[in-house]
DNA sequence: GTGAATGTTAACAG
DNA sequence: CCTGTTAACATTCA
């Protein structure tokens, strides 16, 4: 369940643990569990698809990958989840399953450039445009998934944003007119926040226009599914109304 | 039972 | 050493 907006929802669900002291840490993640005990959580942030549990001198980075899940206060018994990390507080607990947990040295602000995070208030569209132009030969479908360019974008967002912008995923970056590129970047951010809004209401799928769709809602032609690019992820697009710049 | 999927990275080949 | 491909991991749903 992990594109940027879903991680923002996760952050909101655990932010009440900010300022709280960890009494016990458990799980099979390869990090120093005992060293977390008695530490107070300084902040909880997100960067792209990662949740960051921040301390003065280190940052715990949790990435849900494809199948990661979490539960708050109650451990999911009965399910066969692999408990990677469980944090226990005086009041409440949080559990992360089947995810990637890493311990990073230093504070989050020194490790991540938050202007690259599509969901961050400080996100910079001009910087994103420049980064796209720095990889002129790349197809836009791959570039959108590049976390160094758009931290937080996943396969749903890229397909929906390209559909809104009427750009074919196999378009070559340098062939896309600058105005179209700017429009795409804007759609990407806007769809990410629509994703957030709809996901909260549990109606994300209801609003898909291209992703896993059969027919184009604009022109009624079939939506094509094709594994593309070096990222080899399935793209969904309308060949009739999404222009291929190549 | 099979295959696919909102993802990344370690391992290997050249 | 660098680049590109494959494998691995983990879970749910159709």
PDB file of C-alpha atoms (C1' of nucleotides) in Angstrom:
ATOM      1  CA  UNK A   1       0.000   0.000   0.000  1.00  0.00           C
ATOM      2  CA  UNK A   2       2.856   2.344  -0.527  1.00  0.00           C
ATOM      3  CA  UNK A   3       2.972   5.451  -2.684  1.00  0.00           C
ATOM      4  CA  UNK A   4       3.768   8.814  -1.133  1.00  0.00           C
ATOM      5  CA  UNK A   5       0.200   9.709  -0.134  1.00  0.00           C
ATOM      6  CA  UNK A   6      -0.297   6.394   1.676  1.00  0.00           C
ATOM      7  CA  UNK A   7       2.792   7.088   3.739  1.00  0.00           C
ATOM      8  CA  UNK A   8       1.407  10.509   4.642  1.00  0.00           C
ATOM      9  CA  UNK A   9      -1.673   8.708   5.973  1.00  0.00           C
ATOM     10  CA  UNK A  10       0.608   6.417   7.958  1.00  0.00           C
ATOM     11  CA  UNK A  11       2.415   9.422   9.409  1.00  0.00           C
ATOM     12  CA  UNK A  12      -0.846  10.984  10.518  1.00  0.00           C
ATOM     13  CA  UNK A  13      -1.816   7.723  12.171  1.00  0.00           C
ATOM     14  CA  UNK A  14       1.358   7.558  14.268  1.00  0.00           C
ATOM     15  CA  UNK A  15       2.157  11.212  14.849  1.00  0.00           C
ATOM     16  CA  UNK A  16       0.753  11.084  18.379  1.00  0.00           C
ATOM     17  CA  UNK A  17       3.853   9.098  19.314  1.00  0.00           C
ATOM     18  CA  UNK A  18       5.975  12.158  18.656  1.00  0.00           C
ATOM     19  CA  UNK A  19       7.541  13.317  21.933  1.00  0.00           C
ATOM     20  CA  UNK A  20       6.924   9.915  23.513  1.00  0.00           C
ATOM     21  CA  UNK A  21       9.560   7.661  24.980  1.00  0.00           C
ATOM     22  CA  UNK A  22      10.142   4.193  23.558  1.00  0.00           C
ATOM     23  CA  UNK A  23       9.994   1.708  26.403  1.00  0.00           C
ATOM     24  CA  UNK A  24      10.663  -1.386  24.344  1.00  0.00           C
ATOM     25  CA  UNK A  25      11.629  -2.198  20.756  1.00  0.00           C
ATOM     26  CA  UNK A  26      11.258  -5.628  19.166  1.00  0.00           C
ATOM     27  CA  UNK A  27      11.237  -7.351  15.785  1.00  0.00           C
ATOM     28  CA  UNK A  28      13.544  -9.067  13.336  1.00  0.00           C
ATOM     29  CA  UNK A  29      14.793  -5.942  11.564  1.00  0.00           C
ATOM     30  CA  UNK A  30      18.570  -5.824  11.519  1.00  0.00           C
ATOM     31  CA  UNK A  31      18.927  -2.726  13.634  1.00  0.00           C
ATOM     32  CA  UNK A  32      20.151  -2.172  17.162  1.00  0.00           C
ATOM     33  CA  UNK A  33      16.871  -2.662  19.061  1.00  0.00           C
ATOM     34  CA  UNK A  34      18.174  -2.106  22.613  1.00  0.00           C
ATOM     35  CA  UNK A  35      19.636   1.267  21.632  1.00  0.00           C
ATOM     36  CA  UNK A  36      16.125   2.532  20.856  1.00  0.00           C
ATOM     37  CA  UNK A  37      14.886   1.934  24.359  1.00  0.00           C
ATOM     38  CA  UNK A  38      14.455   5.052  26.468  1.00  0.00           C
ATOM     39  CA  UNK A  39      14.843   7.285  23.413  1.00  0.00           C
ATOM     40  CA  UNK A  40      12.271  10.025  22.913  1.00  0.00           C
ATOM     41  CA  UNK A  41      10.931  10.404  19.364  1.00  0.00           C
ATOM     42  CA  UNK A  42      11.848  13.890  18.222  1.00  0.00           C
ATOM     43  CA  UNK A  43       9.705  13.913  15.114  1.00  0.00           C
ATOM     44  CA  UNK A  44       7.978  11.692  12.587  1.00  0.00           C
ATOM     45  CA  UNK A  45       8.321  12.684   8.944  1.00  0.00           C
ATOM     46  CA  UNK A  46       7.881  11.248   5.502  1.00  0.00           C
ATOM     47  CA  UNK A  47      10.158  11.441   2.524  1.00  0.00           C
ATOM     48  CA  UNK A  48       8.610   9.977  -0.588  1.00  0.00           C
ATOM     49  CA  UNK A  49       7.573   6.433   0.224  1.00  0.00           C
ATOM     50  CA  UNK A  50       9.535   6.331   3.463  1.00  0.00           C
ATOM     51  CA  UNK A  51       8.450   6.953   7.023  1.00  0.00           C
ATOM     52  CA  UNK A  52      11.166   8.579   9.119  1.00  0.00           C
ATOM     53  CA  UNK A  53      11.250   8.189  12.883  1.00  0.00           C
ATOM     54  CA  UNK A  54      13.585  10.957  13.936  1.00  0.00           C
ATOM     55  CA  UNK A  55      15.996  11.190  16.846  1.00  0.00           C
ATOM     56  CA  UNK A  56      18.684  13.794  17.514  1.00  0.00           C
ATOM     57  CA  UNK A  57      21.479  11.580  16.266  1.00  0.00           C
ATOM     58  CA  UNK A  58      19.840   8.995  14.079  1.00  0.00           C
ATOM     59  CA  UNK A  59      16.860   8.287  11.878  1.00  0.00           C
ATOM     60  CA  UNK A  60      14.921   5.056  11.560  1.00  0.00           C
ATOM     61  CA  UNK A  61      13.725   4.678   7.981  1.00  0.00           C
ATOM     62  CA  UNK A  62      10.753   2.431   7.310  1.00  0.00           C
ATOM     63  CA  UNK A  63       9.896   1.532   3.720  1.00  0.00           C
ATOM     64  CA  UNK A  64       6.793  -0.575   3.114  1.00  0.00           C
ATOM     65  CA  UNK A  65       8.074  -1.788  -0.270  1.00  0.00           C
ATOM     66  CA  UNK A  66       5.295  -3.600  -2.113  1.00  0.00           C
ATOM     67  CA  UNK A  67       3.558  -5.500   0.673  1.00  0.00           C
ATOM     68  CA  UNK A  68       4.449  -3.837   3.929  1.00  0.00           C
ATOM     69  CA  UNK A  69       1.705  -3.178   6.474  1.00  0.00           C
ATOM     70  CA  UNK A  70       1.398  -1.726   9.930  1.00  0.00           C
ATOM     71  CA  UNK A  71      -0.930  -1.824  12.878  1.00  0.00           C
ATOM     72  CA  UNK A  72      -1.369   0.545  15.762  1.00  0.00           C
ATOM     73  CA  UNK A  73      -1.762  -0.487  19.403  1.00  0.00           C
ATOM     74  CA  UNK A  74      -2.693  -4.088  18.638  1.00  0.00           C
ATOM     75  CA  UNK A  75      -0.486  -6.649  17.037  1.00  0.00           C
ATOM     76  CA  UNK A  76      -2.116  -8.453  14.156  1.00  0.00           C
ATOM     77  CA  UNK A  77      -2.339 -11.926  15.518  1.00  0.00           C
ATOM     78  CA  UNK A  78      -3.507 -14.774  13.355  1.00  0.00           C
ATOM     79  CA  UNK A  79      -2.149 -13.153  10.257  1.00  0.00           C
ATOM     80  CA  UNK A  80       1.156 -14.423   9.060  1.00  0.00           C
ATOM     81  CA  UNK A  81       2.865 -11.078   9.015  1.00  0.00           C
ATOM     82  CA  UNK A  82       6.531 -10.855   9.674  1.00  0.00           C
ATOM     83  CA  UNK A  83       7.050  -8.415  12.519  1.00  0.00           C
ATOM     84  CA  UNK A  84      10.011  -6.316  11.497  1.00  0.00           C
ATOM     85  CA  UNK A  85       9.680  -3.622  14.105  1.00  0.00           C
ATOM     86  CA  UNK A  86       7.438  -3.056  17.095  1.00  0.00           C
ATOM     87  CA  UNK A  87       7.699   0.019  19.296  1.00  0.00           C
ATOM     88  CA  UNK A  88       6.063   0.121  22.700  1.00  0.00           C
ATOM     89  CA  UNK A  89       5.244   3.273  24.635  1.00  0.00           C
ATOM     90  CA  UNK A  90       3.733   3.913  28.042  1.00  0.00           C
ATOM     91  CA  UNK A  91       0.476   4.223  26.205  1.00  0.00           C
ATOM     92  CA  UNK A  92       0.135   2.411  22.907  1.00  0.00           C
ATOM     93  CA  UNK A  93       2.362   0.602  20.424  1.00  0.00           C
ATOM     94  CA  UNK A  94       3.046   0.488  16.725  1.00  0.00           C
ATOM     95  CA  UNK A  95       3.952  -2.544  14.607  1.00  0.00           C
ATOM     96  CA  UNK A  96       5.502  -2.713  11.133  1.00  0.00           C
ATOM     97  CA  UNK A  97       5.383  -5.898   9.070  1.00  0.00           C
ATOM     98  CA  UNK A  98       7.118  -7.165   5.937  1.00  0.00           C
ATOM     99  CA  UNK A  99       8.874  -3.895   5.352  1.00  0.00           C
ATOM    100  CA  UNK A 100      12.415  -2.602   5.098  1.00  0.00           C
ATOM    101  CA  UNK A 101      13.777  -0.989   8.256  1.00  0.00           C
ATOM    102  CA  UNK A 102      17.102   0.783   8.298  1.00  0.00           C
ATOM    103  CA  UNK A 103      18.989   2.838  10.802  1.00  0.00           C
ATOM    104  CA  UNK A 104      20.533   5.967   9.285  1.00  0.00           C
ATOM    105  CA  UNK A 105      23.215   8.005  10.966  1.00  0.00           C
ATOM    106  CA  UNK A 106      22.379  11.633  11.535  1.00  0.00           C
ATOM    107  CA  UNK A 107      19.247  13.704  11.524  1.00  0.00           C
ATOM    108  CA  UNK A 108      16.674  13.479   8.756  1.00  0.00           C
ATOM    109  CA  UNK A 109      17.077  17.087   7.622  1.00  0.00           C
ATOM    110  CA  UNK A 110      20.740  16.407   6.865  1.00  0.00           C
ATOM    111  CA  UNK A 111      20.011  13.224   4.921  1.00  0.00           C
ATOM    112  CA  UNK A 112      17.048  14.163   2.730  1.00  0.00           C
ATOM    113  CA  UNK A 113      16.294  17.095   0.460  1.00  0.00           C
ATOM    114  CA  UNK A 114      12.602  17.557   1.120  1.00  0.00           C
ATOM    115  CA  UNK A 115      12.134  19.766  -1.924  1.00  0.00           C
ATOM    116  CA  UNK A 116      12.235  16.531  -3.921  1.00  0.00           C
ATOM    117  CA  UNK A 117       9.259  15.003  -2.102  1.00  0.00           C
ATOM    118  CA  UNK A 118       6.033  15.404  -4.061  1.00  0.00           C
ATOM    119  CA  UNK A 119       3.951  15.422  -0.865  1.00  0.00           C
ATOM    120  CA  UNK A 120       6.099  17.949   1.002  1.00  0.00           C
ATOM    121  CA  UNK A 121       5.027  21.578   1.435  1.00  0.00           C
ATOM    122  CA  UNK A 122       8.488  22.573   0.254  1.00  0.00           C
ATOM    123  CA  UNK A 123       8.282  20.542  -2.947  1.00  0.00           C
ATOM    124  CA  UNK A 124       9.772  22.360  -5.917  1.00  0.00           C
ATOM    125  CA  UNK A 125       8.235  21.973  -9.360  1.00  0.00           C
ATOM    126  CA  UNK A 126      11.044  23.912 -11.069  1.00  0.00           C
ATOM    127  CA  UNK A 127      13.636  21.582  -9.575  1.00  0.00           C
ATOM    128  CA  UNK A 128      11.668  18.591 -10.809  1.00  0.00           C
ATOM    129  CA  UNK A 129      11.593  20.073 -14.297  1.00  0.00           C
ATOM    130  CA  UNK A 130      15.319  20.637 -14.262  1.00  0.00           C
ATOM    131  CA  UNK A 131      15.961  17.081 -13.116  1.00  0.00           C
ATOM    132  CA  UNK A 132      13.816  15.787 -15.981  1.00  0.00           C
ATOM    133  CA  UNK A 133      15.760  17.876 -18.451  1.00  0.00           C
ATOM    134  CA  UNK A 134      18.974  16.487 -17.003  1.00  0.00           C
ATOM    135  CA  UNK A 135      17.970  13.048 -18.317  1.00  0.00           C
ATOM    136  CA  UNK A 136      16.885  14.027 -21.848  1.00  0.00           C
ATOM    137  CA  UNK A 137      17.032  10.549 -23.388  1.00  0.00           C
ATOM    138  CA  UNK A 138      14.973   8.837 -20.705  1.00  0.00           C
ATOM    139  CA  UNK A 139      11.343   7.994 -21.357  1.00  0.00           C
ATOM    140  CA  UNK A 140       8.974   9.960 -19.171  1.00  0.00           C
ATOM    141  CA  UNK A 141       7.404   6.765 -17.826  1.00  0.00           C
ATOM    142  CA  UNK A 142      10.708   5.770 -16.243  1.00  0.00           C
ATOM    143  CA  UNK A 143      11.572   9.272 -15.096  1.00  0.00           C
ATOM    144  CA  UNK A 144       8.344   9.618 -13.143  1.00  0.00           C
ATOM    145  CA  UNK A 145       9.189   6.533 -11.121  1.00  0.00           C
ATOM    146  CA  UNK A 146      12.702   7.747 -10.372  1.00  0.00           C
ATOM    147  CA  UNK A 147      12.650   8.539  -6.665  1.00  0.00           C
ATOM    148  CA  UNK A 148      15.580  10.924  -7.058  1.00  0.00           C
ATOM    149  CA  UNK A 149      13.382  13.057  -9.306  1.00  0.00           C
ATOM    150  CA  UNK A 150       9.922  12.548  -7.813  1.00  0.00           C
ATOM    151  CA  UNK A 151      10.146  11.012  -4.357  1.00  0.00           C
ATOM    152  CA  UNK A 152       6.807   9.423  -3.560  1.00  0.00           C
ATOM    153  CA  UNK A 153       5.478   8.677  -7.027  1.00  0.00           C
ATOM    154  CA  UNK A 154       4.529   5.088  -7.768  1.00  0.00           C
ATOM    155  CA  UNK A 155       2.937   3.281 -10.646  1.00  0.00           C
ATOM    156  CA  UNK A 156      -0.588   4.488  -9.943  1.00  0.00           C
ATOM    157  CA  UNK A 157       0.350   8.154  -9.783  1.00  0.00           C
ATOM    158  CA  UNK A 158       2.532   8.039 -12.876  1.00  0.00           C
ATOM    159  CA  UNK A 159      -0.154   6.431 -15.000  1.00  0.00           C
ATOM    160  CA  UNK A 160      -2.939   8.707 -13.815  1.00  0.00           C
ATOM    161  CA  UNK A 161      -0.813  11.845 -14.117  1.00  0.00           C
ATOM    162  CA  UNK A 162       0.256  10.951 -17.660  1.00  0.00           C
ATOM    163  CA  UNK A 163      -3.357  10.304 -18.562  1.00  0.00           C
ATOM    164  CA  UNK A 164      -4.446  13.676 -17.217  1.00  0.00           C
ATOM    165  CA  UNK A 165      -1.587  15.395 -19.031  1.00  0.00           C
ATOM    166  CA  UNK A 166      -2.375  13.483 -22.260  1.00  0.00           C
ATOM    167  CA  UNK A 167       1.215  12.328 -22.606  1.00  0.00           C
ATOM    168  CA  UNK A 168       2.231   8.849 -23.732  1.00  0.00           C
ATOM    169  CA  UNK A 169       4.446   7.086 -21.148  1.00  0.00           C
ATOM    170  CA  UNK A 170       7.041   6.190 -23.767  1.00  0.00           C
ATOM    171  CA  UNK A 171       7.597   9.798 -24.773  1.00  0.00           C
ATOM    172  CA  UNK A 172      11.220  10.913 -24.737  1.00  0.00           C
ATOM    173  CA  UNK A 173      11.856  13.633 -22.171  1.00  0.00           C
ATOM    174  CA  UNK A 174      13.663  16.032 -24.510  1.00  0.00           C
ATOM    175  CA  UNK A 175      10.938  15.690 -27.152  1.00  0.00           C
ATOM    176  CA  UNK A 176       8.177  16.814 -24.826  1.00  0.00           C
ATOM    177  CA  UNK A 177       7.414  20.536 -25.291  1.00  0.00           C
ATOM    178  CA  UNK A 178       8.372  22.540 -22.210  1.00  0.00           C
ATOM    179  CA  UNK A 179       4.813  23.698 -21.582  1.00  0.00           C
ATOM    180  CA  UNK A 180       3.549  20.096 -21.680  1.00  0.00           C
ATOM    181  CA  UNK A 181       6.267  19.061 -19.267  1.00  0.00           C
ATOM    182  CA  UNK A 182       5.298  21.821 -16.860  1.00  0.00           C
ATOM    183  CA  UNK A 183       1.669  20.758 -17.105  1.00  0.00           C
ATOM    184  CA  UNK A 184       2.596  17.141 -16.420  1.00  0.00           C
ATOM    185  CA  UNK A 185       4.564  18.084 -13.316  1.00  0.00           C
ATOM    186  CA  UNK A 186       1.574  20.041 -12.033  1.00  0.00           C
ATOM    187  CA  UNK A 187      -0.794  17.134 -12.728  1.00  0.00           C
ATOM    188  CA  UNK A 188       1.568  14.822 -10.918  1.00  0.00           C
ATOM    189  CA  UNK A 189       1.392  16.838  -7.740  1.00  0.00           C
ATOM    190  CA  UNK A 190      -2.336  17.435  -8.054  1.00  0.00           C
ATOM    191  CA  UNK A 191      -3.088  13.762  -8.586  1.00  0.00           C
ATOM    192  CA  UNK A 192      -0.913  12.875  -5.593  1.00  0.00           C
ATOM    193  CA  UNK A 193      -3.110  15.025  -3.375  1.00  0.00           C
ATOM    194  CA  UNK A 194      -6.281  13.665  -4.988  1.00  0.00           C
ATOM    195  CA  UNK A 195      -4.851  10.230  -4.220  1.00  0.00           C
ATOM    196  CA  UNK A 196      -4.459  11.266  -0.584  1.00  0.00           C
ATOM    197  CA  UNK A 197      -8.000  12.602  -0.372  1.00  0.00           C
ATOM    198  CA  UNK A 198      -9.570   9.591  -2.073  1.00  0.00           C
ATOM    199  CA  UNK A 199      -7.464   7.054  -0.214  1.00  0.00           C
ATOM    200  CA  UNK A 200      -8.645   8.503   3.087  1.00  0.00           C
ATOM    201  CA  UNK A 201     -12.220   7.972   1.948  1.00  0.00           C
ATOM    202  CA  UNK A 202     -11.325   4.485   0.725  1.00  0.00           C
ATOM    203  CA  UNK A 203     -12.435   5.310  -2.781  1.00  0.00           C
ATOM    204  CA  UNK A 204      -9.135   5.472  -4.612  1.00  0.00           C
ATOM    205  CA  UNK A 205      -9.980   2.856  -7.225  1.00  0.00           C
ATOM    206  CA  UNK A 206     -13.282   4.476  -8.015  1.00  0.00           C
ATOM    207  CA  UNK A 207     -11.455   7.438  -9.537  1.00  0.00           C
ATOM    208  CA  UNK A 208      -8.947   5.594 -11.691  1.00  0.00           C
ATOM    209  CA  UNK A 209      -9.168   6.754 -15.303  1.00  0.00           C
ATOM    210  CA  UNK A 210      -6.391   4.673 -16.833  1.00  0.00           C
ATOM    211  CA  UNK A 211      -4.763   2.455 -14.219  1.00  0.00           C
ATOM    212  CA  UNK A 212      -6.253  -1.041 -14.594  1.00  0.00           C
ATOM    213  CA  UNK A 213      -9.040   0.331 -16.765  1.00  0.00           C
ATOM    214  CA  UNK A 214     -10.475  -1.208 -19.912  1.00  0.00           C
ATOM    215  CA  UNK A 215     -11.812   1.809 -21.759  1.00  0.00           C
ATOM    216  CA  UNK A 216     -10.663   5.382 -22.037  1.00  0.00           C
ATOM    217  CA  UNK A 217     -13.245   7.610 -20.329  1.00  0.00           C
ATOM    218  CA  UNK A 218     -12.385  10.440 -22.735  1.00  0.00           C
ATOM    219  CA  UNK A 219     -12.650   8.797 -26.121  1.00  0.00           C
ATOM    220  CA  UNK A 220     -13.992   5.315 -25.413  1.00  0.00           C
ATOM    221  CA  UNK A 221     -11.063   3.615 -27.095  1.00  0.00           C
ATOM    222  CA  UNK A 222      -9.399   0.700 -25.289  1.00  0.00           C
ATOM    223  CA  UNK A 223      -6.810   1.404 -22.607  1.00  0.00           C
ATOM    224  CA  UNK A 224      -3.580  -0.375 -23.410  1.00  0.00           C
ATOM    225  CA  UNK A 225      -1.509  -2.206 -20.870  1.00  0.00           C
ATOM    226  CA  UNK A 226       2.170  -2.574 -21.635  1.00  0.00           C
ATOM    227  CA  UNK A 227       5.280  -3.254 -19.578  1.00  0.00           C
ATOM    228  CA  UNK A 228       7.637  -0.444 -20.485  1.00  0.00           C
ATOM    229  CA  UNK A 229      11.058   1.027 -19.868  1.00  0.00           C
ATOM    230  CA  UNK A 230      13.970  -0.037 -17.780  1.00  0.00           C
ATOM    231  CA  UNK A 231      11.695  -0.037 -14.754  1.00  0.00           C
ATOM    232  CA  UNK A 232       9.609  -2.797 -16.413  1.00  0.00           C
ATOM    233  CA  UNK A 233       6.389  -1.774 -14.751  1.00  0.00           C
ATOM    234  CA  UNK A 234       2.993  -2.011 -16.395  1.00  0.00           C
ATOM    235  CA  UNK A 235       1.839   1.202 -18.001  1.00  0.00           C
ATOM    236  CA  UNK A 236      -1.824   1.904 -18.744  1.00  0.00           C
ATOM    237  CA  UNK A 237      -2.581   4.471 -21.381  1.00  0.00           C
ATOM    238  CA  UNK A 238      -4.818   5.528 -24.243  1.00  0.00           C
ATOM    239  CA  UNK A 239      -2.994   5.534 -27.554  1.00  0.00           C
ATOM    240  CA  UNK A 240      -5.652   7.725 -29.041  1.00  0.00           C
ATOM    241  CA  UNK A 241      -5.523  10.687 -26.700  1.00  0.00           C
ATOM    242  CA  UNK A 242      -2.089  10.452 -25.080  1.00  0.00           C
ATOM    243  CA  UNK A 243       0.484  11.962 -27.425  1.00  0.00           C
ATOM    244  CA  UNK A 244       3.743  10.117 -27.959  1.00  0.00           C
ATOM    245  CA  UNK A 245       6.586  12.600 -28.290  1.00  0.00           C
ATOM    246  CA  UNK A 246       9.479  10.753 -29.879  1.00  0.00           C
TER     247      UNK A 246
ATOM    248  C1'  DG B   1      -3.012 -23.554  -7.963  1.00  0.00           C
ATOM    249  C1'  DT B   2      -1.340 -19.543 -10.819  1.00  0.00           C
ATOM    250  C1'  DG B   3      -0.130 -15.093 -11.708  1.00  0.00           C
ATOM    251  C1'  DA B   4       0.038 -10.395 -10.929  1.00  0.00           C
ATOM    252  C1'  DA B   5       0.731  -6.356  -8.185  1.00  0.00           C
ATOM    253  C1'  DT B   6       0.859   0.680  -5.169  1.00  0.00           C
ATOM    254  C1'  DG B   7       8.791  -1.529  -4.735  1.00  0.00           C
ATOM    255  C1'  DT B   8      13.618  -1.767  -3.953  1.00  0.00           C
ATOM    256  C1'  DT B   9      18.128  -3.737  -3.725  1.00  0.00           C
ATOM    257  C1'  DA B  10      21.547  -7.406  -3.652  1.00  0.00           C
ATOM    258  C1'  DA B  11      23.844 -10.347  -6.710  1.00  0.00           C
ATOM    259  C1'  DC B  12      25.680 -11.437 -10.923  1.00  0.00           C
ATOM    260  C1'  DA B  13      27.270 -10.930 -15.927  1.00  0.00           C
ATOM    261  C1'  DG B  14      29.822  -8.655 -19.262  1.00  0.00           C
TER     262       DG B  14
ATOM    263  C1'  DC C   1      34.971   0.215 -12.339  1.00  0.00           C
ATOM    264  C1'  DC C   2      30.687   0.899 -14.574  1.00  0.00           C
ATOM    265  C1'  DT C   3      26.148  -0.662 -16.717  1.00  0.00           C
ATOM    266  C1'  DG C   4      22.601  -3.646 -17.358  1.00  0.00           C
ATOM    267  C1'  DT C   5      19.900  -7.765 -16.218  1.00  0.00           C
ATOM    268  C1'  DT C   6      18.083 -11.178 -12.942  1.00  0.00           C
ATOM    269  C1'  DA C   7      16.792 -12.767  -8.527  1.00  0.00           C
ATOM    270  C1'  DA C   8      15.061 -12.245  -4.193  1.00  0.00           C
ATOM    271  C1'  DC C   9      11.850 -10.809  -0.644  1.00  0.00           C
ATOM    272  C1'  DA C  10       7.025 -10.535   1.103  1.00  0.00           C
ATOM    273  C1'  DT C  11       1.474 -10.597   0.885  1.00  0.00           C
ATOM    274  C1'  DT C  12      -3.016 -10.437  -0.996  1.00  0.00           C
ATOM    275  C1'  DC C  13      -6.370 -10.972  -4.345  1.00  0.00           C
ATOM    276  C1'  DA C  14      -8.564 -12.379  -8.691  1.00  0.00           C
TER     277       DA C  14
END
